[in-house]
Short mmCIF file of C-alpha atoms in Angstrom, two decimals:
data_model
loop_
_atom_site.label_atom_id
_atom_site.label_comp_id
_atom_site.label_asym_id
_atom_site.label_seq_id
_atom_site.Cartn_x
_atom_site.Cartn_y
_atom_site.Cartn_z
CA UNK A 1 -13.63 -9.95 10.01
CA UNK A 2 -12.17 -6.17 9.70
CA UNK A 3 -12.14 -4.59 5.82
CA UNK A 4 -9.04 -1.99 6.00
CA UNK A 5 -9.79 0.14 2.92
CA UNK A 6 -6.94 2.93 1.86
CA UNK A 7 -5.24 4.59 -0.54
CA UNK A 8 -2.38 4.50 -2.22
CA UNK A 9 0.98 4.39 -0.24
CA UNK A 10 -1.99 5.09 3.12
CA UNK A 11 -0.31 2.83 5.32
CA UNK A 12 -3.47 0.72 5.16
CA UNK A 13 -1.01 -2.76 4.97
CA UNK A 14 1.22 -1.83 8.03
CA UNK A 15 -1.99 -1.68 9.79
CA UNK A 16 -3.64 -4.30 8.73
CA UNK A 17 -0.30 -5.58 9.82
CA UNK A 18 -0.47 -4.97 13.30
CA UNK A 19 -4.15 -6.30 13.59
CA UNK A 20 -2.97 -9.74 12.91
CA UNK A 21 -0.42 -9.30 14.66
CA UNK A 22 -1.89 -8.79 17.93
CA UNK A 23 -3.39 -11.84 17.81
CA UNK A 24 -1.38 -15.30 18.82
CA UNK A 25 0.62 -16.48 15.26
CA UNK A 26 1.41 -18.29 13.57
CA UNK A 27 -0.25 -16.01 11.02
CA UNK A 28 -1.25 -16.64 7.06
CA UNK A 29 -0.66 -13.88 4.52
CA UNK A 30 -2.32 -14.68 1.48
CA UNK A 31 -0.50 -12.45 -1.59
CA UNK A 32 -2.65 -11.80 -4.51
CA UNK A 33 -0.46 -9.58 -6.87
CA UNK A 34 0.68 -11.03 -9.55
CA UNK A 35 4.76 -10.40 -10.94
CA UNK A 36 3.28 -9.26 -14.30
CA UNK A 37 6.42 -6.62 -15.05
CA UNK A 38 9.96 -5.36 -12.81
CA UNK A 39 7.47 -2.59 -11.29
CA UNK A 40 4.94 -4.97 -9.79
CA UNK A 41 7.49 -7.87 -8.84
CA UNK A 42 9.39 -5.05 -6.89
CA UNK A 43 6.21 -4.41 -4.63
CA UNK A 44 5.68 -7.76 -3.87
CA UNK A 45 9.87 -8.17 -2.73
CA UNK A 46 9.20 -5.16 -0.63
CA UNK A 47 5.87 -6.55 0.67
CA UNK A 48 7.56 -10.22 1.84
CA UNK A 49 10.85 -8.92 3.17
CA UNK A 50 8.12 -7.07 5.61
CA UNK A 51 7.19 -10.45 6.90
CA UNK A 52 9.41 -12.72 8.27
CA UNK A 53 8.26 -15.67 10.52
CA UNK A 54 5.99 -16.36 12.54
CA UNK A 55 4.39 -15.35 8.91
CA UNK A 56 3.29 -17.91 6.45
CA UNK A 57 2.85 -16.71 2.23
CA UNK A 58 0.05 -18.39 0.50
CA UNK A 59 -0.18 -16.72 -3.57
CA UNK A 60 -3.64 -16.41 -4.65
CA UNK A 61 -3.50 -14.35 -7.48
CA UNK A 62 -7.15 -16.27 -8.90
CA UNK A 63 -7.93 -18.67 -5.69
CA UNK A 64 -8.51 -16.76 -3.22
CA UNK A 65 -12.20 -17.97 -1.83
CA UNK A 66 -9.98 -21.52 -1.79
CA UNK A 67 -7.03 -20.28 0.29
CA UNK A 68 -9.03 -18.80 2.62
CA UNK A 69 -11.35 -21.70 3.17
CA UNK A 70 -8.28 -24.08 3.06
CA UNK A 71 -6.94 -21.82 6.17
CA UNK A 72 -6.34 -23.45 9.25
CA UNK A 73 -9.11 -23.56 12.12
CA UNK A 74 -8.29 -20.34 13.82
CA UNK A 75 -5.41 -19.42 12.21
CA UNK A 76 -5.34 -14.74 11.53
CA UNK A 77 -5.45 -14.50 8.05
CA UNK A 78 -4.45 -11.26 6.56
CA UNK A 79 -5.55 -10.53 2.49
CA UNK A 80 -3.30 -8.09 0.78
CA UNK A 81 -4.91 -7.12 -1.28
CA UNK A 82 -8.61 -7.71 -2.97
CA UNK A 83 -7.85 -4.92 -5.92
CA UNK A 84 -5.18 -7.08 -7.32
CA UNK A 85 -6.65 -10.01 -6.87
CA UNK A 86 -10.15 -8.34 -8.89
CA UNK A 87 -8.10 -7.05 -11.46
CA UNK A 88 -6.45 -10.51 -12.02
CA UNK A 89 -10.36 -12.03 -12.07
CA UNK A 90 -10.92 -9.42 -14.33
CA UNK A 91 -8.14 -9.71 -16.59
CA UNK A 92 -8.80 -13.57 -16.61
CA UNK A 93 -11.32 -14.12 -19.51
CA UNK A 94 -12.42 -17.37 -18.26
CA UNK A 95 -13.28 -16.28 -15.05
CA UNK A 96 -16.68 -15.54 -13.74
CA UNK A 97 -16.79 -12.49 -11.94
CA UNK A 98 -20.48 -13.12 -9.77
CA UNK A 99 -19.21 -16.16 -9.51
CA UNK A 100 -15.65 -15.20 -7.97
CA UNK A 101 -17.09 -12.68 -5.87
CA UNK A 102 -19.89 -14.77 -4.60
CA UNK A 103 -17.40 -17.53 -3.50
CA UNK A 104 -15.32 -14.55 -1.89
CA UNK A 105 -18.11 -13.26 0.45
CA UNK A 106 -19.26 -17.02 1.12
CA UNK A 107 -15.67 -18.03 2.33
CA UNK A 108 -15.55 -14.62 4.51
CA UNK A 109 -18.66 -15.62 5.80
CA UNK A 110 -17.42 -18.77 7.11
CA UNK A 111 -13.65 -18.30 8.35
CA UNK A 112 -13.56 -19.01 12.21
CA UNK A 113 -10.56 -17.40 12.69
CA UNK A 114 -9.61 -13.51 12.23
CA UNK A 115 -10.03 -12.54 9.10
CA UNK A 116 -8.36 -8.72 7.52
CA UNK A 117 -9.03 -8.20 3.96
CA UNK A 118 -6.57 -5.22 2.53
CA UNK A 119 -8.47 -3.24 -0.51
CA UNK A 120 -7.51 0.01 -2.55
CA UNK A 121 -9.98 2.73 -2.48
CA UNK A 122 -10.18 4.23 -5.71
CA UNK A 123 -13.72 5.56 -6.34
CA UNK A 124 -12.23 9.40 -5.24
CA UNK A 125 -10.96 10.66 -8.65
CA UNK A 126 -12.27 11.94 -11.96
CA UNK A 127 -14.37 9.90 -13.72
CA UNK A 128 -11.30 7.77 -15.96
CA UNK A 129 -11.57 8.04 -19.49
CA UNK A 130 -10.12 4.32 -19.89
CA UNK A 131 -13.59 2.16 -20.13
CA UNK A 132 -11.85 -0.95 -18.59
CA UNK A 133 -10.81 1.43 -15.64
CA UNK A 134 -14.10 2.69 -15.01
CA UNK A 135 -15.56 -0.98 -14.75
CA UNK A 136 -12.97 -1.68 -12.55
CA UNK A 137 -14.00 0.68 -10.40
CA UNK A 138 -17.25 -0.07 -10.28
CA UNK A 139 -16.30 -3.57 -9.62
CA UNK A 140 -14.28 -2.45 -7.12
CA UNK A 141 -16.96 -0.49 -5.44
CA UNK A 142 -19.40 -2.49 -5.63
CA UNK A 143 -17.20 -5.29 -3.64
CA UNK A 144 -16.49 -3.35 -1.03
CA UNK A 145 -19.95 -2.81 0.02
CA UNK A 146 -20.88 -5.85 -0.11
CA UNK A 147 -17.64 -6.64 2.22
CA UNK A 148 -18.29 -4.11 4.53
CA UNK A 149 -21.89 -5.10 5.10
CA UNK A 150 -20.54 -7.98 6.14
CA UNK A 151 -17.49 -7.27 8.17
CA UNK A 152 -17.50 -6.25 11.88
CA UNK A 153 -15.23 -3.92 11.54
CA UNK A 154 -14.41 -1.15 8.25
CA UNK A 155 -11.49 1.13 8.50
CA UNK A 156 -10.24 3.67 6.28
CA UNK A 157 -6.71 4.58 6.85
CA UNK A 158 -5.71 8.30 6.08
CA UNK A 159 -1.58 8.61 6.00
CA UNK A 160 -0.82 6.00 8.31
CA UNK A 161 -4.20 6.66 10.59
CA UNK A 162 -7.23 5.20 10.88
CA UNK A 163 -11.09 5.99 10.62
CA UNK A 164 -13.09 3.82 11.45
CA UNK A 165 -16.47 3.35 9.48
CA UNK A 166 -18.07 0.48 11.45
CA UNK A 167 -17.49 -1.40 14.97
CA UNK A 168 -15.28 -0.87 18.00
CA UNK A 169 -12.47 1.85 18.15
CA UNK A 170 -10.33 -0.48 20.55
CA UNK B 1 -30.88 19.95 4.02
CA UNK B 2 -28.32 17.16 3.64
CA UNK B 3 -25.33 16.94 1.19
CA UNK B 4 -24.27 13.31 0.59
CA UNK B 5 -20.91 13.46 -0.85
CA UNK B 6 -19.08 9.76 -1.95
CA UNK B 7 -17.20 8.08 -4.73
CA UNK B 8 -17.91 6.12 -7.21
CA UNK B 9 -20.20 3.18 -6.47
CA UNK B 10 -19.60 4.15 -2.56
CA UNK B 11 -23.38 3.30 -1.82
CA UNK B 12 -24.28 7.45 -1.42
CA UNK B 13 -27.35 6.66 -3.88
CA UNK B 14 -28.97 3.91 -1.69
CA UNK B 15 -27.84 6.02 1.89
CA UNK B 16 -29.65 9.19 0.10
CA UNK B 17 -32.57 7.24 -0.44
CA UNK B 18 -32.97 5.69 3.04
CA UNK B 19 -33.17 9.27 4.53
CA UNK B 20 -35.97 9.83 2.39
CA UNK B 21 -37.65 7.08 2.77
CA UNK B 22 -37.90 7.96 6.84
CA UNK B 23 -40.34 10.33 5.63
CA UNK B 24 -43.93 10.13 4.75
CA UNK B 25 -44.43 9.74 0.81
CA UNK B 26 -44.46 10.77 -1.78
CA UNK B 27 -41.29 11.68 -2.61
CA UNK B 28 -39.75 13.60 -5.24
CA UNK B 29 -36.26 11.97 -7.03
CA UNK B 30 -35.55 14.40 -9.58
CA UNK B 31 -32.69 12.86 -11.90
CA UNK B 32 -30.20 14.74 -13.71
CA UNK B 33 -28.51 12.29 -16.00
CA UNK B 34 -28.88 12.90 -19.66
CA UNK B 35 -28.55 9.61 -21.81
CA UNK B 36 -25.55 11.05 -23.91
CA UNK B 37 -24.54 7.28 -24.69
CA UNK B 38 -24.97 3.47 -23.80
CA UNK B 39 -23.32 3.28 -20.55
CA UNK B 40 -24.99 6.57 -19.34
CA UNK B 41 -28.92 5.28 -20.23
CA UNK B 42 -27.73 1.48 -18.63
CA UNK B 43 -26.77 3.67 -15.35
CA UNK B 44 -30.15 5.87 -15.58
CA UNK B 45 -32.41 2.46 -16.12
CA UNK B 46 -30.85 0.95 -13.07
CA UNK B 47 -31.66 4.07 -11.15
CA UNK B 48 -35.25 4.39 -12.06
CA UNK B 49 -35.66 0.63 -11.43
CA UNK B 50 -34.88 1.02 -8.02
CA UNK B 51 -37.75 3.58 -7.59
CA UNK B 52 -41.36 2.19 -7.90
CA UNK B 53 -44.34 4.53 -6.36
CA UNK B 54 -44.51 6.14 -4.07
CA UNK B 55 -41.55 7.46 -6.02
CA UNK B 56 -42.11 10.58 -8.02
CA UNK B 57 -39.42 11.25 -10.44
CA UNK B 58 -38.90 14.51 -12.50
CA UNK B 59 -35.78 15.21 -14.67
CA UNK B 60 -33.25 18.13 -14.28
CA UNK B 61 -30.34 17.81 -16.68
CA UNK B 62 -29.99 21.55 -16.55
CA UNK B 63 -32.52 23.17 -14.97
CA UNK B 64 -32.69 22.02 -11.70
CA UNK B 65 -33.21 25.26 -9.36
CA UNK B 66 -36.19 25.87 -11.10
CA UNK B 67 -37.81 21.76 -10.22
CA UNK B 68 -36.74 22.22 -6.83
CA UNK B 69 -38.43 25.55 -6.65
CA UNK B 70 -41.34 23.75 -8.18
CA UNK B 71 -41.73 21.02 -5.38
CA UNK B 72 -45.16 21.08 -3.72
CA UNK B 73 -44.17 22.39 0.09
CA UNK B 74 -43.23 19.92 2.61
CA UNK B 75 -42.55 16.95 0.06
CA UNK B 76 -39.79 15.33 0.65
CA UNK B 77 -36.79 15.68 -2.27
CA UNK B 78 -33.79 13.58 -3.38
CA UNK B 79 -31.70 15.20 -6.22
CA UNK B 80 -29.07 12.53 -7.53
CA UNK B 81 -26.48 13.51 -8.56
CA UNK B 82 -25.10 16.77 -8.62
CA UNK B 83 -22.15 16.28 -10.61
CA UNK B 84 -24.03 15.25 -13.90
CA UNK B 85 -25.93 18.68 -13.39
CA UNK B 86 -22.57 20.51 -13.47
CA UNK B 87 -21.30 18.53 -15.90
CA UNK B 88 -24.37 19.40 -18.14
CA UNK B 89 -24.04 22.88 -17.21
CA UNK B 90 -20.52 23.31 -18.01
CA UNK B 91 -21.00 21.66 -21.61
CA UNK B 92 -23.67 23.79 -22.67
CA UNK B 93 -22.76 26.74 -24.41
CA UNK B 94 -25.57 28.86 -23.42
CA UNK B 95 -25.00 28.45 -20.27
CA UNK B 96 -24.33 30.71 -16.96
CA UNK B 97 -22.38 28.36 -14.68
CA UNK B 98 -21.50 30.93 -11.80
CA UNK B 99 -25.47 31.92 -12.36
CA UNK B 100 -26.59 28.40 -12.38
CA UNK B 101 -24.99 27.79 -9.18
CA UNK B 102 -25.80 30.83 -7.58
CA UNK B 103 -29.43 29.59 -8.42
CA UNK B 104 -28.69 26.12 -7.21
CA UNK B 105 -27.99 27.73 -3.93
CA UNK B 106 -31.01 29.77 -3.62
CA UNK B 107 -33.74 27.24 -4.23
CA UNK B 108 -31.94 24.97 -1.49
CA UNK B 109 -31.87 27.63 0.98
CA UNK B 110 -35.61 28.03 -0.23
CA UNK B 111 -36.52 24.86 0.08
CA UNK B 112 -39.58 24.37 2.53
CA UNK B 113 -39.33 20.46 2.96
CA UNK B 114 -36.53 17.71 3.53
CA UNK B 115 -34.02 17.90 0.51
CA UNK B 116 -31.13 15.54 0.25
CA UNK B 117 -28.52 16.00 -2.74
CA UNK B 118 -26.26 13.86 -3.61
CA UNK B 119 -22.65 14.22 -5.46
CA UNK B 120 -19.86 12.58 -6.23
CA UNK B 121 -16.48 13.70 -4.31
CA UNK B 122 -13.67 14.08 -7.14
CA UNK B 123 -11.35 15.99 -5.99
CA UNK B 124 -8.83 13.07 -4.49
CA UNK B 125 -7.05 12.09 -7.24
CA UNK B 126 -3.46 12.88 -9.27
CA UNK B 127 -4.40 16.07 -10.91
CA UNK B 128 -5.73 15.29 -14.38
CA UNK B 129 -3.96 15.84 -17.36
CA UNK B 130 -7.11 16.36 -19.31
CA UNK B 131 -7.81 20.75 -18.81
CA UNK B 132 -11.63 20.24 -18.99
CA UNK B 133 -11.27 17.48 -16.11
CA UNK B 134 -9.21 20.05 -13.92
CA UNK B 135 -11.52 22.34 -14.41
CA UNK B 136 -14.66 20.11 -13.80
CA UNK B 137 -13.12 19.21 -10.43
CA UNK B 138 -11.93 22.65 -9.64
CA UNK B 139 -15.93 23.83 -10.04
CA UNK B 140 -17.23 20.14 -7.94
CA UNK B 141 -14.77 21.23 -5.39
CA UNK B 142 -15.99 24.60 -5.00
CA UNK B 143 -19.96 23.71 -5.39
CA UNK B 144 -19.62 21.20 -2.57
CA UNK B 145 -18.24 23.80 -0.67
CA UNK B 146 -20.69 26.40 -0.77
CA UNK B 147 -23.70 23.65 -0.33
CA UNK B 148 -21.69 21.89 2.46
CA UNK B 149 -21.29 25.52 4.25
CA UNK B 150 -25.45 25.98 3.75
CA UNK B 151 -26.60 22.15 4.46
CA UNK B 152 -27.30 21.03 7.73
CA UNK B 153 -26.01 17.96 7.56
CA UNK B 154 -22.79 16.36 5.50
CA UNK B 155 -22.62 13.01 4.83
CA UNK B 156 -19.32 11.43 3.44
CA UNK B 157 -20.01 7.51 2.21
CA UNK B 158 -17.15 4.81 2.06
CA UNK B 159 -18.18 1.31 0.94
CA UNK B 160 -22.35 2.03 2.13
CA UNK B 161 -21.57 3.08 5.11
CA UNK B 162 -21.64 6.71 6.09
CA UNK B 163 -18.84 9.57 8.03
CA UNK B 164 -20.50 12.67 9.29
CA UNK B 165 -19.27 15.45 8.58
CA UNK B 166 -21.92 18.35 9.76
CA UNK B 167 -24.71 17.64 12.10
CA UNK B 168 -25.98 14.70 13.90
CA UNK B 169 -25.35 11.83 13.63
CA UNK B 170 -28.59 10.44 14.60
CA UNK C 1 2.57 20.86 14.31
CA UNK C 2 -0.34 20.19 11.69
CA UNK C 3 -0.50 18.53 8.55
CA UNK C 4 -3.93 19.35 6.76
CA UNK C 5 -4.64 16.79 3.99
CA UNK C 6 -7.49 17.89 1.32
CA UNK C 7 -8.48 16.91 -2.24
CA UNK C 8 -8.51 19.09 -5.06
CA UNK C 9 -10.97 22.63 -4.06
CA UNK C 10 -11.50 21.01 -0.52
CA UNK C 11 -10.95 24.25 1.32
CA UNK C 12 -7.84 22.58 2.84
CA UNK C 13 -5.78 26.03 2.16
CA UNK C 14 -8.68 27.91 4.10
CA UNK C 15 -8.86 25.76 6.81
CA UNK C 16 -5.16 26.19 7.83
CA UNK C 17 -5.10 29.69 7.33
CA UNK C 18 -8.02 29.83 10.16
CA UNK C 19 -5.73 27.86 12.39
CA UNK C 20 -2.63 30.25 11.57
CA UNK C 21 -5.04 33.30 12.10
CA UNK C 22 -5.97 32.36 15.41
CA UNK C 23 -2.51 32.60 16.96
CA UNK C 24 -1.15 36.33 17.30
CA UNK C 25 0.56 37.80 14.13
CA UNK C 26 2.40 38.19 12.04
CA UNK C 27 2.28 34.92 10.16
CA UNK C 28 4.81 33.48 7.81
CA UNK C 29 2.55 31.80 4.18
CA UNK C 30 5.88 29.83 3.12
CA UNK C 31 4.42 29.22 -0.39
CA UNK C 32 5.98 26.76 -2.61
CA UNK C 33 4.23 27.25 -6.12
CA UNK C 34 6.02 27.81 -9.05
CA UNK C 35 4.65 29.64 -12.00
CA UNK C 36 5.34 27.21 -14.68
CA UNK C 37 2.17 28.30 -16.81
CA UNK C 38 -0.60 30.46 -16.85
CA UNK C 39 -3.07 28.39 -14.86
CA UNK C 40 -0.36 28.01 -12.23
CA UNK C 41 0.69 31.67 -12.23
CA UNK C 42 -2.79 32.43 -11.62
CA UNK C 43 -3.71 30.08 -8.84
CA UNK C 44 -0.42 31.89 -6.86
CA UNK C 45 -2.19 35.09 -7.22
CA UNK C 46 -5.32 34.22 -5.96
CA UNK C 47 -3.91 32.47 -3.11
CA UNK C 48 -1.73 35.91 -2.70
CA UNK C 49 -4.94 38.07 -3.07
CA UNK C 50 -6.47 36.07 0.32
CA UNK C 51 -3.16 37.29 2.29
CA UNK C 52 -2.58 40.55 3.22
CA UNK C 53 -0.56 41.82 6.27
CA UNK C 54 0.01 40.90 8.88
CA UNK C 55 0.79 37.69 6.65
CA UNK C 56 4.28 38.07 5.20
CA UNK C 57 5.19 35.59 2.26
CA UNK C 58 8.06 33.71 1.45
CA UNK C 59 8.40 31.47 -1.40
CA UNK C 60 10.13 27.96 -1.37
CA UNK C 61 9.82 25.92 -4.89
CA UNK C 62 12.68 23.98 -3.42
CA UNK C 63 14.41 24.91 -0.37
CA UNK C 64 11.33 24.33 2.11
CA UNK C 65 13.39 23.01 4.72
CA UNK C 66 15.38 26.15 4.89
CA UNK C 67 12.93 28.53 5.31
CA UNK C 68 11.22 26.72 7.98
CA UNK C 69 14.61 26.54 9.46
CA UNK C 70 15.01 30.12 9.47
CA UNK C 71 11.23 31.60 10.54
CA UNK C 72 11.90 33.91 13.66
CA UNK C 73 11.38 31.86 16.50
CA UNK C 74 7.69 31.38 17.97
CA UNK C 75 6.39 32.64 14.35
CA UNK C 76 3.15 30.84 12.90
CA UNK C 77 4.12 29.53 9.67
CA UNK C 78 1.81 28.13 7.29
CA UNK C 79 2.66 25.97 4.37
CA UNK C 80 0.97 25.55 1.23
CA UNK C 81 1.30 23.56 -0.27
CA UNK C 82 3.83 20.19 0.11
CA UNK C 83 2.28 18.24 -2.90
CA UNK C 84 3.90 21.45 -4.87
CA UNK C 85 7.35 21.23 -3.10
CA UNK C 86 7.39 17.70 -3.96
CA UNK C 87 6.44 17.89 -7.44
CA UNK C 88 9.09 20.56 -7.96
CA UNK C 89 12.00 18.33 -6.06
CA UNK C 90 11.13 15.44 -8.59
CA UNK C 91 11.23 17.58 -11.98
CA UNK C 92 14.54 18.46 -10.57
CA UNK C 93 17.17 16.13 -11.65
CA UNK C 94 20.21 18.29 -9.54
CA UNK C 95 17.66 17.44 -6.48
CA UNK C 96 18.34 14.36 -4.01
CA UNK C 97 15.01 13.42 -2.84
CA UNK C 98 15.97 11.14 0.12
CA UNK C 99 17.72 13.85 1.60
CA UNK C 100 15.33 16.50 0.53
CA UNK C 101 12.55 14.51 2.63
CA UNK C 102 14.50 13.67 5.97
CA UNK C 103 15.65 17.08 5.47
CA UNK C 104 11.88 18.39 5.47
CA UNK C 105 11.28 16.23 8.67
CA UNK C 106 14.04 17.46 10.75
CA UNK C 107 13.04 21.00 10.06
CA UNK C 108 9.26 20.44 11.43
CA UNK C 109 10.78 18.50 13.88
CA UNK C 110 12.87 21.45 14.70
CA UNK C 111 10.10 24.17 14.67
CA UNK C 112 9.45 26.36 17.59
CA UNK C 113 6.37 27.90 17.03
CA UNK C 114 2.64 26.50 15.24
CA UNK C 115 3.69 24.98 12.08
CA UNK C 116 0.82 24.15 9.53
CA UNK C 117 1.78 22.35 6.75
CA UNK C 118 -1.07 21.56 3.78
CA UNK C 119 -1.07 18.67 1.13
CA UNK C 120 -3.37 17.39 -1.54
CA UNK C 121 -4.46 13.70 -0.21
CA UNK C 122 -3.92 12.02 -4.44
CA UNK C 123 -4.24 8.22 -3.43
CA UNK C 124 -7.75 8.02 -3.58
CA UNK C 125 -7.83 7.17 -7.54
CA UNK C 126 -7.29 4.80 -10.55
CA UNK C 127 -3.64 3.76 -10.72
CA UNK C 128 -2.14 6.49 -13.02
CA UNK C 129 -1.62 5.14 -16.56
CA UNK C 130 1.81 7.81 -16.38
CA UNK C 131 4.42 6.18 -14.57
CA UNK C 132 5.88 9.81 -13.28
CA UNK C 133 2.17 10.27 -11.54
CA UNK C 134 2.11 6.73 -10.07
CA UNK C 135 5.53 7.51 -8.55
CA UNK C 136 4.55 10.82 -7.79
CA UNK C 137 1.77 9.68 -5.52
CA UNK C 138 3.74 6.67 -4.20
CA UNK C 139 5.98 9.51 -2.61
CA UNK C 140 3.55 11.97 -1.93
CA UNK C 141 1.53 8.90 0.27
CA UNK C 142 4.91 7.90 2.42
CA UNK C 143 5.86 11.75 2.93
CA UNK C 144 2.90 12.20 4.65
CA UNK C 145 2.92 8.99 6.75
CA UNK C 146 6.06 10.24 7.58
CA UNK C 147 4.16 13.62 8.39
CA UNK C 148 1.48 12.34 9.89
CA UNK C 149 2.98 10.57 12.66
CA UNK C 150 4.95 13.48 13.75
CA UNK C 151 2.82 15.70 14.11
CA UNK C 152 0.38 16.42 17.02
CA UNK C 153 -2.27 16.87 14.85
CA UNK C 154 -3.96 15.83 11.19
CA UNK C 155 -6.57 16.48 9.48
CA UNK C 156 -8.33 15.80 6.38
CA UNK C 157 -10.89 18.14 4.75
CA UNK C 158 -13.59 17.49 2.60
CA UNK C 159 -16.25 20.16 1.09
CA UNK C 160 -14.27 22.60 3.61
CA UNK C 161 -15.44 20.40 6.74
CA UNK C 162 -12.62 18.90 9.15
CA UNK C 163 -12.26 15.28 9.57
CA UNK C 164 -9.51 14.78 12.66
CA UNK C 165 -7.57 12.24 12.15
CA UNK C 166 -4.99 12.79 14.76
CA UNK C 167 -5.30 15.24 17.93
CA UNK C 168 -7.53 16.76 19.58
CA UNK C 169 -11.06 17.74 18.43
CA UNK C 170 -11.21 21.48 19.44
#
């Protein structure tokens, strides 16, 4: 399991990107943005026309601890990406967030096949004056350690290039 | 001397802590949060909780060269976080900030036993449109310069897990 | 070629000046502020006051490419700061910012001598609730992708301390 963490427009999907896809495909991209206006459904065009064949879409806007247990024995799965899909938990006032977030890390914990979860990092910047942005980020943060306690490998890619925080450099 | 610089809810509280903790106790935590609101005394409950003896804890909200000029010699010293010390500083009327820091720098140079100081890295964000905010992150920007140039070791922390900087990485 | 990538007071300018100083002089500082307001017109001279002779300064709000074009052969040239030049290319409607980009490229492509070039890393933060600063840092994020894997080295600073990213560590 490798947690690619960037920021925006970093390059961080490309290379999560190319870790999947030096391994034997097919390969599963799970999508978690949702089309909620013409900005955000324009991402997710430019996203998919990235990935043609041997790629498979799964959407998992809410679902995601489901898709990726529902994956295929072996099969690279590639996550793009976990802020969207927090925001949309978030958002969601019948979700559970502990709840959500527990069932993420337990499904990590038990994929047998690679497994590359795409997040923003966003803790960098002024404190937000927004008081839903500042829980998100929180939320955010707080995910991500948990994720990379777990993971084998944690990158952080800089403008196209990684760093890596944890494992191998291969 | 180590600077731990990290974003929000990056983990550089807990990683400041553990190099503390590899010392012989007590130890001195000396908080700089002021309880201005709500969210602010949630955040400084959490914090204390997470401190039982042989935690010591003192509070700084502005004058902070002074308490770590005050530590008995040798004891160990965590000062978290930086940035709510400038922010306090740069609020108050009355106050000196190019003095305050000057200060700041002094008693760390100063200090006889293992001090660890931990801040919160702004500065990599759109530029804010609020002035105060630009200004706040001008002054964090050049404060973590000055301590980073003094410190023997600079920490950066992504999702709990920490980038050297300065020094070993023991 | 070097692209230095810094937050906000990072000591990213200071850094690449040390590189530029360490070849023989003169040095071209191609500076691409424009004094909108007072803050700004301020900032430009400080940045002026660090560079006397042998630096010699030539400004480029907009026509970057050109001037790197036209730096005597084997020169040092030092540029601070892209984020700038980009802003300035979006405020201007006449501007064509496709061509302004590939245009940039081909010119550091073209360079003879040590080219460092210096941006403000502005990806690291909440999504922008202004929709000019989201697209602002969409572009500023694939201009230096596009940077970054041209040149031979990059580098990000934090509290004034070099992260390589790219290149050799010496």
């Amino acid at each position: 399991m490798t947690l690619v963490l960037g920021g925006a427009r970093s390059g961080k999907s490309r290379y999560a990107e190319g870790l999947i896809e030096a391994q034997p495909g097919p390969w599963l991209y799970v999508a978690t943005a949702q089309g909620w206006d013409d900005e955000m459904r324009e991402r997710i065009a430019q996203h998919r026309a990235r990935r043609p064949p041997p790629w498979v879409t799964a959407d998992a806007p809410r679902d995601l601890p489901a898709v990726i247990r529902r994956a295929p024995p072996g099969r690279p799965v590639l996550v793009d990406c976990l802020t969207l899909w927090l925001t949309n938990v978030m958002l969601d006032e019948a979700a559970d967030l502990p709840a959500a977030t527990d069932a993420l890390l337990e499904s990590c914990r038990a994929a047998a096949g690679p497994l590359v979860l795409v997040s923003n990092e966003v803790g960098f910047g002024i404190v937000p004056e927004n008081a839903l942005a500042r829980r998100f980020r929180d939320e955010a943060g707080r995910l991500h350690q948990r994720l990379a306690a777990l993971a084998d490998r944690v990158v952080l890619v800089v403008a196209g290039l990684p760093m890596i925080l944890k494992g191998d450099h291969a």
